[in-house]
């Protein structure tokens, strides 16, 4: 089988050599060639990396990560089910490699995520007999997990998504096992434990759909309460699993502004843009949602028409202009995956679709949207 990533790297190196030669002969200043350089004075540009990339089994992908991005997030390897699959078993094999990956390349290394209801084994909430734990026992379990995981990477992971997705769509607290057993204050406990384990780490509350009115209001109440209680929350992560028409640019703008006015930083933590037909009635990023396959939901199995590439580029460019407007408040924009082939959107919420949500295509070539994002930086940074 052809190794497209290898070919892509060779092609990239070749292009660079030609560019370098041209630059030398014409002595014209070069325009910014990487995302991280284009946005250097605005915010960090991150990417979520997967196991093959962490293990060095995708060298072409790794070269792009190194060249284009200055921050990484682990797509899965620091989630509870991977790092702590059984009560007395911690598995740090992949997460150690993940952290070294970032350190070697002098990147801003993010931890994702400590307390969530998904990708958390059922045993976490039960005792040896299979009965539900009580509040104190679950708090102890949460404390030990956070102490062990955050403590292991103290000073090496610079920011943690501490609590993921604590809110319902109407802004009330989600009745997750954490909330049901511990109560609403599980959120502040998680932040306190994380701060105790690494006082230098930046701590993030992360969620999706915060651009929607009701959910945003709930999040603003939550963050206001945490700040008033002196809970160490530094930033809000807007996941950013967007579509071509959601959220509106106005809602994105309002949302970033609203959190910034509370004195927390804002991160676009999991950016991708879905251009396939919507599979659910309302926009969601709930990983437990599954929708039946249907050819109508997969209109571009063989490639994306140029006109749609352009629309995607315009959408990315418009969103980045909003992020740039809030530079200083927005401190990082992280893409949820490197290339379209890597994206979770190919299998969620419908299995086996051909999705085009990112800036690099299935052969690791920069898409029109990549150039649109570079251009949106405007060379004024
Ligand atoms: C996704 C991963 O990308 C998939 O590989 C995994 O199967 C499910 O989770 N919100 C989050 C992320 O906070 O952790 C999710 O990542 C996407 C939605």
XYZ file of C-alpha atoms in Angstrom, residues 119-327:
209
model
C -15.296 6.950 28.606
C -15.263 6.316 32.338
C -15.601 2.652 33.404
C -18.741 1.615 35.318
C -16.656 0.305 38.251
C -15.685 3.877 39.140
C -19.140 4.423 40.623
C -19.548 1.033 42.343
C -18.082 -0.849 45.284
C -16.722 -4.439 45.306
C -20.242 -5.836 45.574
C -21.498 -3.791 42.629
C -23.479 -1.375 44.796
C -23.371 2.345 44.195
C -20.613 4.158 46.097
C -21.536 6.829 48.613
C -20.413 10.466 48.359
C -17.295 10.122 50.483
C -16.092 6.983 48.731
C -16.569 8.512 45.275
C -14.845 11.738 46.347
C -11.928 9.658 47.593
C -11.790 7.797 44.280
C -11.890 11.074 42.329
C -9.182 12.516 44.569
C -6.886 9.508 44.156
C -7.321 9.486 40.392
C -6.612 13.197 40.022
C -3.706 13.087 42.463
C -2.144 10.142 40.620
C -2.661 11.361 37.051
C -2.102 15.111 37.482
C 0.664 14.437 40.013
C 2.524 12.193 37.576
C 2.724 14.989 35.000
C 3.158 17.880 37.421
C 5.024 20.692 35.665
C 4.867 18.792 32.348
C 1.179 19.112 31.424
C 0.447 22.824 31.376
C -3.361 22.767 31.284
C -6.051 20.271 32.258
C -9.649 19.886 31.148
C -10.740 19.175 34.705
C -14.492 18.714 34.280
C -16.030 17.880 30.931
C -19.694 18.418 30.057
C -21.348 19.008 33.448
C -24.378 20.806 32.000
C -27.665 19.894 30.353
C -28.884 21.753 27.282
C -31.227 23.868 29.434
C -28.348 24.982 31.626
C -29.118 22.837 34.666
C -26.585 20.413 36.096
C -26.434 17.143 34.172
C -27.514 14.148 36.277
C -24.308 12.239 35.642
C -23.188 9.554 38.101
C -20.774 12.155 39.535
C -23.580 14.615 40.206
C -26.032 12.014 41.474
C -23.647 10.469 43.981
C -21.616 13.490 45.107
C -23.951 16.419 44.393
C -23.352 19.619 42.385
C -20.166 20.396 44.290
C -18.314 17.555 42.562
C -17.220 20.231 40.101
C -15.491 22.404 42.670
C -13.964 19.361 44.359
C -12.437 18.256 41.065
C -10.877 21.682 40.537
C -9.572 21.789 44.091
C -7.994 18.347 43.795
C -6.394 19.238 40.450
C -4.988 22.467 41.869
C -3.630 20.611 44.875
C -1.898 18.091 42.592
C -0.292 20.770 40.369
C -0.709 24.376 41.529
C 0.906 25.702 38.325
C -1.386 23.931 35.865
C -4.122 25.987 34.176
C -7.522 24.474 34.899
C -10.355 24.384 32.388
C -14.098 23.761 32.424
C -14.909 22.219 29.013
C -18.316 21.759 27.332
C -20.200 21.810 24.031
C -23.132 23.945 22.850
C -22.244 26.794 25.208
C -23.090 29.100 22.289
C -26.761 28.241 22.858
C -28.551 30.693 25.121
C -29.812 28.450 27.904
C -26.731 26.338 28.218
C -24.470 29.385 28.132
C -26.502 31.000 30.901
C -26.097 27.857 33.009
C -22.352 27.868 32.395
C -22.081 31.550 33.276
C -23.878 30.869 36.576
C -21.587 27.911 37.258
C -18.368 29.803 36.514
C -19.542 32.850 38.478
C -20.246 30.618 41.474
C -16.889 28.846 41.224
C -15.030 32.163 40.987
C -16.971 33.602 43.944
C -16.003 30.570 46.018
C -12.355 30.980 45.079
C -12.275 27.734 43.082
C -9.222 27.775 40.805
C -10.853 27.823 37.361
C -8.716 29.586 34.764
C -10.549 29.057 31.493
C -13.652 27.827 29.751
C -13.260 25.463 26.819
C -15.831 25.874 24.056
C -15.522 22.512 22.323
C -16.381 23.937 18.918
C -17.872 20.903 17.210
C -19.482 23.282 14.762
C -21.447 22.993 11.558
C -21.747 25.279 8.544
C -24.558 27.268 10.110
C -24.196 26.664 13.827
C -23.239 28.581 15.876
C -23.927 31.908 14.240
C -20.981 34.302 14.256
C -22.999 36.574 16.549
C -23.539 33.774 19.064
C -19.857 32.832 18.965
C -18.920 36.449 19.550
C -21.429 36.901 22.395
C -20.350 33.659 24.031
C -16.642 34.436 24.039
C -17.332 37.959 25.280
C -19.615 36.737 28.061
C -17.054 34.326 29.520
C -14.210 36.799 29.098
C -16.171 39.349 31.118
C -16.160 36.936 34.066
C -12.373 37.103 34.090
C -11.699 33.642 32.697
C -9.795 32.880 29.511
C -11.548 31.192 26.605
C -10.267 28.216 24.647
C -11.725 26.782 21.479
C -10.831 23.302 22.585
C -12.071 20.787 19.990
C -12.684 22.657 16.760
C -14.051 20.882 13.687
C -16.747 21.884 11.191
C -19.284 19.358 9.980
C -20.499 20.006 6.439
C -22.428 16.731 6.009
C -26.233 16.733 6.320
C -27.232 16.967 9.978
C -27.939 13.547 11.453
C -29.636 14.839 14.594
C -32.424 17.368 15.015
C -30.404 19.613 17.296
C -26.657 20.188 17.211
C -24.893 18.057 19.816
C -21.479 16.617 20.610
C -22.859 13.935 22.920
C -20.628 10.923 22.228
C -23.409 8.506 23.250
C -25.646 9.522 20.320
C -25.794 6.982 17.453
C -27.769 7.450 14.239
C -28.508 4.744 11.603
C -26.498 4.758 8.387
C -28.232 6.249 5.366
C -26.621 7.122 1.994
C -28.425 10.465 2.113
C -26.337 11.352 5.139
C -23.105 10.620 3.261
C -23.233 12.679 0.052
C -19.488 12.941 -0.712
C -17.993 9.438 -0.402
C -15.606 10.079 -3.292
C -14.461 13.619 -2.644
C -15.620 17.118 -1.885
C -16.749 19.448 -4.698
C -14.680 22.611 -5.055
C -17.687 24.792 -4.287
C -18.128 23.109 -0.902
C -14.374 23.379 -0.203
C -14.799 27.114 -0.691
C -17.795 27.300 1.620
C -15.840 25.448 4.293
C -12.929 27.846 3.847
C -15.243 30.825 4.227
C -16.816 29.355 7.350
C -13.411 28.694 8.947
C -12.210 32.146 8.007
C -15.307 33.820 9.485
C -14.933 31.921 12.756
C -11.226 32.719 13.048
C -12.000 36.402 12.570
C -14.295 36.189 15.593
C -11.582 34.399 17.598
C -9.066 37.066 16.562
C -11.406 39.835 17.630
C -11.146 38.346 21.126
C -7.402 37.767 21.174
